[in-house]
Short mmCIF file of C-alpha atoms in Angstrom, two decimals:
data_model
loop_
_atom_site.label_atom_id
_atom_site.label_comp_id
_atom_site.label_asym_id
_atom_site.label_seq_id
_atom_site.Cartn_x
_atom_site.Cartn_y
_atom_site.Cartn_z
CA UNK A 1 -12.29 46.22 5.00
CA UNK A 2 -10.03 48.93 3.54
CA UNK A 3 -11.22 51.40 6.22
CA UNK A 4 -10.36 48.83 8.90
CA UNK A 5 -6.95 48.15 7.34
CA UNK A 6 -6.04 51.84 7.52
CA UNK A 7 -5.55 51.33 11.29
CA UNK A 8 -2.56 49.09 10.61
CA UNK A 9 0.70 50.98 11.09
CA UNK A 10 2.42 49.56 8.01
CA UNK A 11 -0.56 50.34 5.74
CA UNK A 12 1.08 53.55 4.55
CA UNK A 13 4.15 51.61 3.39
CA UNK A 14 2.15 49.37 1.05
CA UNK A 15 1.96 50.10 -2.67
CA UNK A 16 -1.49 50.59 -4.22
CA UNK A 17 -1.38 47.07 -5.61
CA UNK A 18 -0.35 45.62 -2.23
CA UNK A 19 -3.17 47.55 -0.52
CA UNK A 20 -5.67 46.11 -2.95
CA UNK A 21 -4.43 42.56 -2.39
CA UNK A 22 -4.39 43.06 1.40
CA UNK A 23 -8.03 44.22 1.26
CA UNK A 24 -8.96 41.11 -0.73
CA UNK A 25 -7.19 38.64 1.58
CA UNK A 26 -7.50 40.11 5.09
CA UNK A 27 -10.18 38.75 7.38
CA UNK A 28 -11.43 39.15 10.92
CA UNK A 29 -11.54 36.22 13.28
CA UNK A 30 -13.06 36.00 16.72
CA UNK A 31 -11.16 34.05 19.38
CA UNK A 32 -12.65 33.10 22.75
CA UNK A 33 -10.67 33.48 25.98
CA UNK A 34 -8.01 30.78 26.25
CA UNK A 35 -8.20 29.79 22.58
CA UNK A 36 -4.82 28.91 21.04
CA UNK A 37 -3.84 31.31 18.26
CA UNK A 38 -0.35 30.07 17.57
CA UNK A 39 1.95 27.33 18.75
CA UNK A 40 3.92 24.30 17.66
CA UNK A 41 0.73 22.54 16.65
CA UNK A 42 -1.20 25.54 15.33
CA UNK A 43 -0.58 26.82 11.82
CA UNK A 44 1.28 30.09 11.31
CA UNK A 45 -1.82 32.23 10.80
CA UNK A 46 -0.42 35.59 9.70
CA UNK A 47 0.24 39.09 10.85
CA UNK A 48 -2.36 40.02 13.43
CA UNK A 49 -3.83 43.35 14.50
CA UNK A 50 -5.90 43.27 17.70
CA UNK A 51 -9.19 45.08 17.04
CA UNK A 52 -10.68 44.14 20.41
CA UNK A 53 -9.48 42.10 23.39
CA UNK A 54 -5.99 40.96 24.30
CA UNK A 55 -3.62 38.17 23.34
CA UNK A 56 -0.68 36.74 25.19
CA UNK A 57 2.57 35.16 23.97
CA UNK A 58 4.21 32.64 26.29
CA UNK A 59 6.74 29.86 26.55
CA UNK A 60 5.72 26.41 27.72
CA UNK A 61 8.14 23.95 29.32
CA UNK A 62 8.01 20.18 28.98
CA UNK A 63 6.58 20.03 32.48
CA UNK A 64 3.80 22.45 31.55
CA UNK A 65 5.27 25.51 33.19
CA UNK A 66 4.33 28.77 31.46
CA UNK A 67 6.25 32.03 31.18
CA UNK A 68 4.37 34.99 29.74
CA UNK A 69 6.59 36.87 27.27
CA UNK A 70 4.29 39.80 26.46
CA UNK A 71 0.71 40.82 25.88
CA UNK A 72 -0.68 42.39 22.71
CA UNK A 73 -3.52 44.79 23.44
CA UNK A 74 -6.14 46.53 21.33
CA UNK A 75 -4.59 48.50 18.47
CA UNK A 76 -1.35 46.54 18.62
CA UNK A 77 0.18 44.23 16.06
CA UNK A 78 2.08 41.03 16.57
CA UNK A 79 4.61 39.26 14.44
CA UNK A 80 4.84 36.08 16.55
CA UNK A 81 1.74 34.61 14.92
CA UNK A 82 3.52 35.17 11.58
CA UNK A 83 6.96 34.24 12.84
CA UNK A 84 7.35 31.60 10.15
CA UNK A 85 7.85 34.62 7.87
CA UNK A 86 10.98 35.74 9.73
CA UNK A 87 13.73 33.12 9.74
CA UNK A 88 15.39 35.05 12.58
CA UNK A 89 12.64 34.05 15.02
CA UNK A 90 13.62 30.52 15.86
CA UNK A 91 12.00 29.94 19.24
CA UNK A 92 8.73 28.13 19.79
CA UNK A 93 6.38 30.58 21.40
CA UNK A 94 2.71 30.02 22.02
CA UNK A 95 0.00 32.60 21.66
CA UNK A 96 -3.48 32.54 23.05
CA UNK A 97 -6.40 34.94 23.33
CA UNK A 98 -6.20 36.05 26.97
CA UNK A 99 -9.60 37.73 26.51
CA UNK A 100 -12.40 37.31 23.96
CA UNK A 101 -10.78 39.00 20.98
CA UNK A 102 -11.50 40.21 17.45
CA UNK A 103 -8.36 39.89 15.36
CA UNK A 104 -7.68 41.37 11.94
CA UNK A 105 -5.42 38.96 10.08
CA UNK A 106 -3.24 39.43 7.00
CA UNK A 107 -2.61 35.85 5.84
CA UNK A 108 0.92 34.63 6.26
CA UNK A 109 1.63 34.01 2.55
CA UNK A 110 0.71 37.58 1.65
CA UNK A 111 2.52 39.14 4.59
CA UNK A 112 5.57 37.03 3.77
CA UNK A 113 5.50 38.38 0.23
CA UNK A 114 5.21 41.96 1.50
CA UNK A 115 8.22 41.38 3.77
CA UNK A 116 10.24 39.92 0.95
CA UNK A 117 9.50 42.57 -1.66
CA UNK A 118 8.88 45.71 0.40
CA UNK A 119 11.80 46.79 2.58
CA UNK A 120 9.57 49.16 4.57
CA UNK A 121 7.20 46.40 5.62
CA UNK A 122 10.17 44.14 6.39
CA UNK A 123 11.70 46.89 8.48
CA UNK A 124 8.40 47.35 10.33
CA UNK A 125 8.24 43.62 11.08
CA UNK A 126 11.78 43.56 12.48
CA UNK A 127 11.15 46.78 14.40
CA UNK A 128 8.10 45.20 16.02
CA UNK A 129 10.12 42.09 16.91
CA UNK A 130 12.78 44.37 18.45
CA UNK A 131 10.13 46.08 20.59
CA UNK A 132 8.97 42.67 21.86
CA UNK A 133 12.61 41.80 22.50
CA UNK A 134 12.75 44.58 25.07
CA UNK A 135 9.58 43.35 26.80
CA UNK A 136 10.97 39.84 26.93
CA UNK A 137 14.23 41.02 28.51
CA UNK A 138 12.19 42.97 31.06
CA UNK A 139 10.22 39.81 31.91
CA UNK A 140 13.46 37.89 32.14
CA UNK A 141 14.97 40.43 34.52
CA UNK A 142 11.85 40.39 36.64
CA UNK A 143 11.60 36.60 36.69
CA UNK A 144 15.25 35.98 37.40
CA UNK A 145 16.06 38.88 39.65
CA UNK A 146 12.95 40.02 41.46
CA UNK A 147 11.59 38.28 44.50
CA UNK A 148 8.40 36.27 44.26
CA UNK A 149 6.60 38.05 47.12
CA UNK A 150 7.07 41.34 45.29
CA UNK A 151 5.87 39.92 41.98
CA UNK A 152 2.87 38.15 43.49
CA UNK A 153 1.71 41.20 45.46
CA UNK A 154 2.14 43.36 42.34
CA UNK A 155 0.17 40.88 40.29
CA UNK A 156 -2.74 40.79 42.77
CA UNK A 157 -2.87 44.59 42.82
CA UNK A 158 -2.87 44.80 39.02
CA UNK A 159 -5.75 42.35 38.83
CA UNK A 160 -7.64 44.37 41.46
CA UNK A 161 -7.04 47.66 39.61
CA UNK A 162 -8.26 46.11 36.37
CA UNK A 163 -11.63 45.01 37.78
CA UNK A 164 -12.07 47.14 40.92
CA UNK A 165 -13.04 43.89 42.68
CA UNK A 166 -11.04 42.72 45.72
CA UNK A 167 -12.09 39.15 44.97
CA UNK A 168 -9.50 37.71 42.55
CA UNK A 169 -11.03 34.71 40.82
CA UNK A 170 -7.91 32.87 39.69
CA UNK A 171 -6.66 29.48 40.83
CA UNK A 172 -3.17 29.16 42.34
CA UNK A 173 -2.16 27.49 39.09
CA UNK A 174 -3.34 30.52 37.11
CA UNK A 175 -1.67 32.95 39.51
CA UNK A 176 1.56 30.98 39.15
CA UNK A 177 1.30 31.42 35.38
CA UNK A 178 0.88 35.18 35.85
CA UNK A 179 4.05 35.53 37.93
CA UNK A 180 6.08 32.92 36.07
CA UNK A 181 6.35 30.53 38.99
CA UNK A 182 4.88 27.14 39.91
CA UNK A 183 1.70 26.33 41.85
CA UNK A 184 3.46 24.89 44.91
CA UNK A 185 5.67 27.94 45.41
CA UNK A 186 2.81 30.37 44.84
CA UNK A 187 0.63 28.36 47.23
CA UNK A 188 3.22 28.70 49.98
CA UNK A 189 3.57 32.43 49.34
CA UNK A 190 -0.21 32.94 49.40
CA UNK A 191 -0.34 31.16 52.78
CA UNK A 192 2.29 33.58 54.05
CA UNK A 193 0.27 36.53 52.71
CA UNK A 194 -2.85 35.12 54.44
CA UNK A 195 -0.96 34.65 57.74
CA UNK A 196 0.09 38.31 57.50
CA UNK A 197 -3.53 39.38 56.99
CA UNK A 198 -3.03 40.66 53.45
CA UNK A 199 -5.41 38.18 51.81
CA UNK A 200 -7.89 35.41 52.51
CA UNK A 201 -7.62 32.22 50.49
CA UNK A 202 -10.94 31.08 49.00
CA UNK A 203 -11.90 28.16 46.82
CA UNK A 204 -10.79 29.13 43.26
CA UNK A 205 -9.50 32.54 44.26
CA UNK A 206 -8.28 34.97 46.88
CA UNK A 207 -9.84 38.02 48.56
CA UNK A 208 -7.61 41.05 49.11
CA UNK A 209 -7.91 42.27 52.71
CA UNK A 210 -5.09 44.80 53.18
CA UNK A 211 -4.28 46.76 50.02
CA UNK A 212 -1.83 49.05 51.80
CA UNK A 213 0.31 46.16 53.00
CA UNK A 214 0.14 44.53 49.58
CA UNK A 215 1.40 47.76 48.04
CA UNK A 216 4.29 47.86 50.50
CA UNK A 217 5.17 44.27 49.61
CA UNK A 218 5.01 45.03 45.89
CA UNK A 219 7.43 47.95 46.17
CA UNK B 1 40.06 50.82 6.25
CA UNK B 2 37.70 50.49 3.26
CA UNK B 3 38.95 46.93 2.66
CA UNK B 4 38.22 46.09 6.29
CA UNK B 5 34.77 47.68 6.12
CA UNK B 6 33.80 45.50 3.18
CA UNK B 7 33.45 42.62 5.67
CA UNK B 8 30.48 44.36 7.27
CA UNK B 9 27.20 42.84 6.07
CA UNK B 10 25.40 46.18 5.62
CA UNK B 11 28.28 47.69 3.63
CA UNK B 12 26.54 46.91 0.34
CA UNK B 13 23.48 48.88 1.44
CA UNK B 14 25.42 52.10 1.96
CA UNK B 15 25.49 54.81 -0.72
CA UNK B 16 28.85 55.90 -2.08
CA UNK B 17 28.76 58.99 0.10
CA UNK B 18 27.87 56.95 3.21
CA UNK B 19 30.70 54.52 2.44
CA UNK B 20 33.13 57.40 2.22
CA UNK B 21 32.00 58.83 5.53
CA UNK B 22 32.09 55.40 7.20
CA UNK B 23 35.69 54.94 6.02
CA UNK B 24 36.59 58.34 7.50
CA UNK B 25 34.96 57.71 10.89
CA UNK B 26 35.37 54.00 11.57
CA UNK B 27 38.16 52.88 13.87
CA UNK B 28 39.55 49.73 15.44
CA UNK B 29 39.80 49.36 19.17
CA UNK B 30 41.44 46.66 21.19
CA UNK B 31 39.68 45.45 24.34
CA UNK B 32 41.31 43.19 26.93
CA UNK B 33 39.44 40.24 28.45
CA UNK B 34 36.85 41.45 30.93
CA UNK B 35 36.90 45.07 29.76
CA UNK B 36 33.50 46.77 29.76
CA UNK B 37 32.38 47.76 26.27
CA UNK B 38 28.89 48.94 27.05
CA UNK B 39 26.68 49.40 30.07
CA UNK B 40 24.73 51.93 32.09
CA UNK B 41 27.95 53.82 32.88
CA UNK B 42 29.74 53.32 29.57
CA UNK B 43 28.98 55.52 26.60
CA UNK B 44 27.03 54.12 23.67
CA UNK B 45 30.05 53.41 21.49
CA UNK B 46 28.56 52.47 18.15
CA UNK B 47 27.87 49.58 15.85
CA UNK B 48 30.54 46.96 16.41
CA UNK B 49 32.00 44.28 14.16
CA UNK B 50 34.18 41.69 15.91
CA UNK B 51 37.42 41.31 13.93
CA UNK B 52 39.05 39.04 16.49
CA UNK B 53 37.98 37.66 19.86
CA UNK B 54 34.56 37.44 21.45
CA UNK B 55 32.21 39.74 23.34
CA UNK B 56 29.37 38.90 25.67
CA UNK B 57 26.11 40.74 26.42
CA UNK B 58 24.60 40.14 29.85
CA UNK B 59 22.13 41.40 32.42
CA UNK B 60 23.27 42.35 35.90
CA UNK B 61 20.96 42.32 38.92
CA UNK B 62 21.16 44.71 41.87
CA UNK B 63 22.70 41.87 43.86
CA UNK B 64 25.39 41.36 41.23
CA UNK B 65 23.93 38.27 39.62
CA UNK B 66 24.73 37.95 35.92
CA UNK B 67 22.76 36.36 33.10
CA UNK B 68 24.53 35.98 29.77
CA UNK B 69 22.19 36.95 26.92
CA UNK B 70 24.40 36.07 23.96
CA UNK B 71 27.94 36.07 22.67
CA UNK B 72 29.18 37.88 19.58
CA UNK B 73 32.00 36.01 17.87
CA UNK B 74 34.51 36.86 15.16
CA UNK B 75 32.80 38.16 12.01
CA UNK B 76 29.61 39.03 13.84
CA UNK B 77 28.04 42.42 14.41
CA UNK B 78 26.21 43.69 17.44
CA UNK B 79 23.65 46.42 17.83
CA UNK B 80 23.55 46.38 21.65
CA UNK B 81 26.61 48.61 21.88
CA UNK B 82 24.70 51.07 19.65
CA UNK B 83 21.31 50.46 21.24
CA UNK B 84 20.88 54.16 21.98
CA UNK B 85 20.24 54.39 18.21
CA UNK B 86 17.17 52.15 18.42
CA UNK B 87 14.47 53.52 20.71
CA UNK B 88 12.88 50.04 20.71
CA UNK B 89 15.73 48.62 22.79
CA UNK B 90 14.85 49.83 26.25
CA UNK B 91 16.61 47.37 28.52
CA UNK B 92 19.95 47.97 30.18
CA UNK B 93 22.31 45.31 28.98
CA UNK B 94 26.00 45.20 29.65
CA UNK B 95 28.64 44.12 27.21
CA UNK B 96 32.19 43.06 27.88
CA UNK B 97 35.05 41.57 25.94
CA UNK B 98 34.97 37.91 27.00
CA UNK B 99 38.32 37.44 25.23
CA UNK B 100 41.02 39.87 24.09
CA UNK B 101 39.27 41.40 21.10
CA UNK B 102 39.82 43.69 18.13
CA UNK B 103 36.62 45.54 17.37
CA UNK B 104 35.78 47.58 14.28
CA UNK B 105 33.51 50.41 15.33
CA UNK B 106 31.22 52.69 13.34
CA UNK B 107 30.61 55.61 15.72
CA UNK B 108 27.11 55.85 17.08
CA UNK B 109 26.29 59.28 15.61
CA UNK B 110 27.10 58.09 12.09
CA UNK B 111 25.36 54.73 12.46
CA UNK B 112 22.33 56.54 13.87
CA UNK B 113 22.25 58.76 10.82
CA UNK B 114 22.51 55.73 8.49
CA UNK B 115 19.60 54.09 10.35
CA UNK B 116 17.50 57.21 10.09
CA UNK B 117 18.10 57.94 6.41
CA UNK B 118 18.74 54.51 4.91
CA UNK B 119 15.87 52.04 5.31
CA UNK B 120 18.13 49.12 4.33
CA UNK B 121 20.59 49.81 7.12
CA UNK B 122 17.69 50.36 9.55
CA UNK B 123 16.20 47.05 8.45
CA UNK B 124 19.55 45.32 8.96
CA UNK B 125 19.80 46.74 12.49
CA UNK B 126 16.32 45.52 13.44
CA UNK B 127 16.95 42.17 11.78
CA UNK B 128 20.10 41.75 13.87
CA UNK B 129 18.17 42.66 17.02
CA UNK B 130 15.52 40.08 16.07
CA UNK B 131 18.21 37.41 15.71
CA UNK B 132 19.48 38.23 19.22
CA UNK B 133 15.88 38.10 20.42
CA UNK B 134 15.79 34.43 19.52
CA UNK B 135 19.05 33.73 21.36
CA UNK B 136 17.72 35.50 24.43
CA UNK B 137 14.52 33.48 24.42
CA UNK B 138 16.60 30.31 24.13
CA UNK B 139 18.66 31.38 27.16
CA UNK B 140 15.47 32.19 29.01
CA UNK B 141 14.00 28.76 28.26
CA UNK B 142 17.20 27.09 29.35
CA UNK B 143 17.53 29.14 32.53
CA UNK B 144 13.91 28.82 33.57
CA UNK B 145 13.13 25.34 32.44
CA UNK B 146 16.26 23.25 32.36
CA UNK B 147 17.78 21.69 35.43
CA UNK B 148 21.01 23.02 36.86
CA UNK B 149 22.85 19.68 36.90
CA UNK B 150 22.24 19.38 33.17
CA UNK B 151 23.38 22.93 32.48
CA UNK B 152 26.47 22.69 34.66
CA UNK B 153 27.61 19.38 33.19
CA UNK B 154 27.03 20.76 29.69
CA UNK B 155 29.00 23.87 30.52
CA UNK B 156 31.99 21.90 31.86
CA UNK B 157 32.02 19.75 28.74
CA UNK B 158 31.89 22.80 26.45
CA UNK B 159 34.84 24.35 28.28
CA UNK B 160 36.75 21.07 27.99
CA UNK B 161 36.03 20.78 24.26
CA UNK B 162 37.19 24.36 23.71
CA UNK B 163 40.63 23.83 25.28
CA UNK B 164 41.11 20.06 25.25
CA UNK B 165 42.22 20.38 28.87
CA UNK B 166 40.33 18.48 31.60
CA UNK B 167 41.45 21.10 34.12
CA UNK B 168 38.82 23.87 34.07
CA UNK B 169 40.36 27.01 35.54
CA UNK B 170 37.25 28.93 36.55
CA UNK B 171 36.12 29.85 40.05
CA UNK B 172 32.69 28.73 41.28
CA UNK B 173 31.61 32.36 40.89
CA UNK B 174 32.66 32.34 37.23
CA UNK B 175 31.02 28.96 36.60
CA UNK B 176 27.82 30.32 38.16
CA UNK B 177 27.95 33.21 35.68
CA UNK B 178 28.28 30.73 32.83
CA UNK B 179 25.18 28.76 33.79
CA UNK B 180 23.16 31.72 35.02
CA UNK B 181 23.04 30.62 38.64
CA UNK B 182 24.63 31.76 41.89
CA UNK B 183 27.87 30.64 43.53
CA UNK B 184 26.25 28.87 46.49
CA UNK B 185 23.99 26.72 44.31
CA UNK B 186 26.77 25.88 41.87
CA UNK B 187 29.06 25.07 44.80
CA UNK B 188 26.55 22.54 46.14
CA UNK B 189 26.11 21.00 42.71
CA UNK B 190 29.87 20.72 42.17
CA UNK B 191 30.16 18.90 45.52
CA UNK B 192 27.51 16.47 44.30
CA UNK B 193 29.41 15.97 41.04
CA UNK B 194 32.60 15.37 43.07
CA UNK B 195 30.84 12.87 45.35
CA UNK B 196 29.71 11.01 42.23
CA UNK B 197 33.27 10.88 40.90
CA UNK B 198 32.63 13.11 37.90
CA UNK B 199 35.01 15.87 38.96
CA UNK B 200 37.58 16.87 41.57
CA UNK B 201 37.33 20.31 43.10
CA UNK B 202 40.62 22.23 43.09
CA UNK B 203 41.55 25.69 44.27
CA UNK B 204 40.31 28.07 41.55
CA UNK B 205 38.98 25.34 39.31
CA UNK B 206 37.80 21.78 38.80
CA UNK B 207 39.34 18.74 37.13
CA UNK B 208 37.07 16.55 35.01
CA UNK B 209 37.44 12.87 36.01
CA UNK B 210 34.59 11.07 34.24
CA UNK B 211 33.63 12.58 30.89
CA UNK B 212 31.17 9.80 30.06
CA UNK B 213 29.15 10.39 33.22
CA UNK B 214 29.27 14.15 32.66
CA UNK B 215 27.88 13.59 29.16
CA UNK B 216 25.06 11.46 30.54
CA UNK B 217 24.22 14.17 33.07
CA UNK B 218 24.25 16.86 30.36
CA UNK B 219 21.77 14.94 28.18
#
């Protein structure tokens, strides 16, 4: 476990005693795709380090609309799942495993104690939150200011580049979640894309037909 | 100046030498309402402490649409105007004096040095950024999830409570800025409010006619 913990960026700031206690309390948990990791009804689990996979933090409206705030990829840490430790984080974010993930967890009680007693760990936690702050503002700018056709085309291209497959197997609901819109609006936009020959709409997904035109739209 | 500086929450974290240098370099600047304090074309001024008045941080789209991120009131500090110090803040926010304001400023070079060498000051800066993070997420939730009629009615009531005057002297453009919308949409909504007897639309402002109904709409 100690070898694994050495990957954590704040490891070097811990005292010998804190390192020992971290090694005793830390554990690895596997989450399956879509599994809730944190939210109003899920306990504050602790400070997480993504060993494998990807997690996603998002807001959820009363009507079930989702807005992705940021993603935490392999090698990254996230304070949201331990946000009960920082009184300054007052919003109710959700976090889920967006892929099958192995997560190294420092339990919240211990991480809270580190933050309280060790100014370097506390500083790291706030620094990490500040980094996420910038991502969230970027999402906000994109969502509020950028046009949906641009966002949707960009999203389809990203999904294609990730898998190399022109068949995107996501429902309109899921695509709407990706671009922070609603199903109806995304459905209309997809129909427009199809009419322009950029995509074909299939059951449970879309097939990309004209990558060049999609790239022009995304610009 | 030293007496004034004692109001600053991170003052106690400074060493004697740092305190001396802060007292030598700090200065007070007066900003008039609407004056730019920070933005892509305004120099990174430093860490600010609002002695009197109010400042506002906001995003500005290419089309000139504004979204208020947060307000910094009397007694509060703000890191945005010194965000060049923190590499983690990567977005381009603007800041203006939303009222005539007296601002105590620690120049950016000195504050940057404090952040670099003094972990307690650095921690304070990140903590402050984390606090703003929460405000920004709250704005984002409100803007994305809450209905405009609710927001606009709430905004009119807040303005009324601030001045005690039922005549709100703001243009539709300015009201749109307050509720993070655009003039056209706010104009339509105000007409609806007028048709329902809640307000009267005047030149350069609106007059509140039915506070009870406005309160119901804001709920």
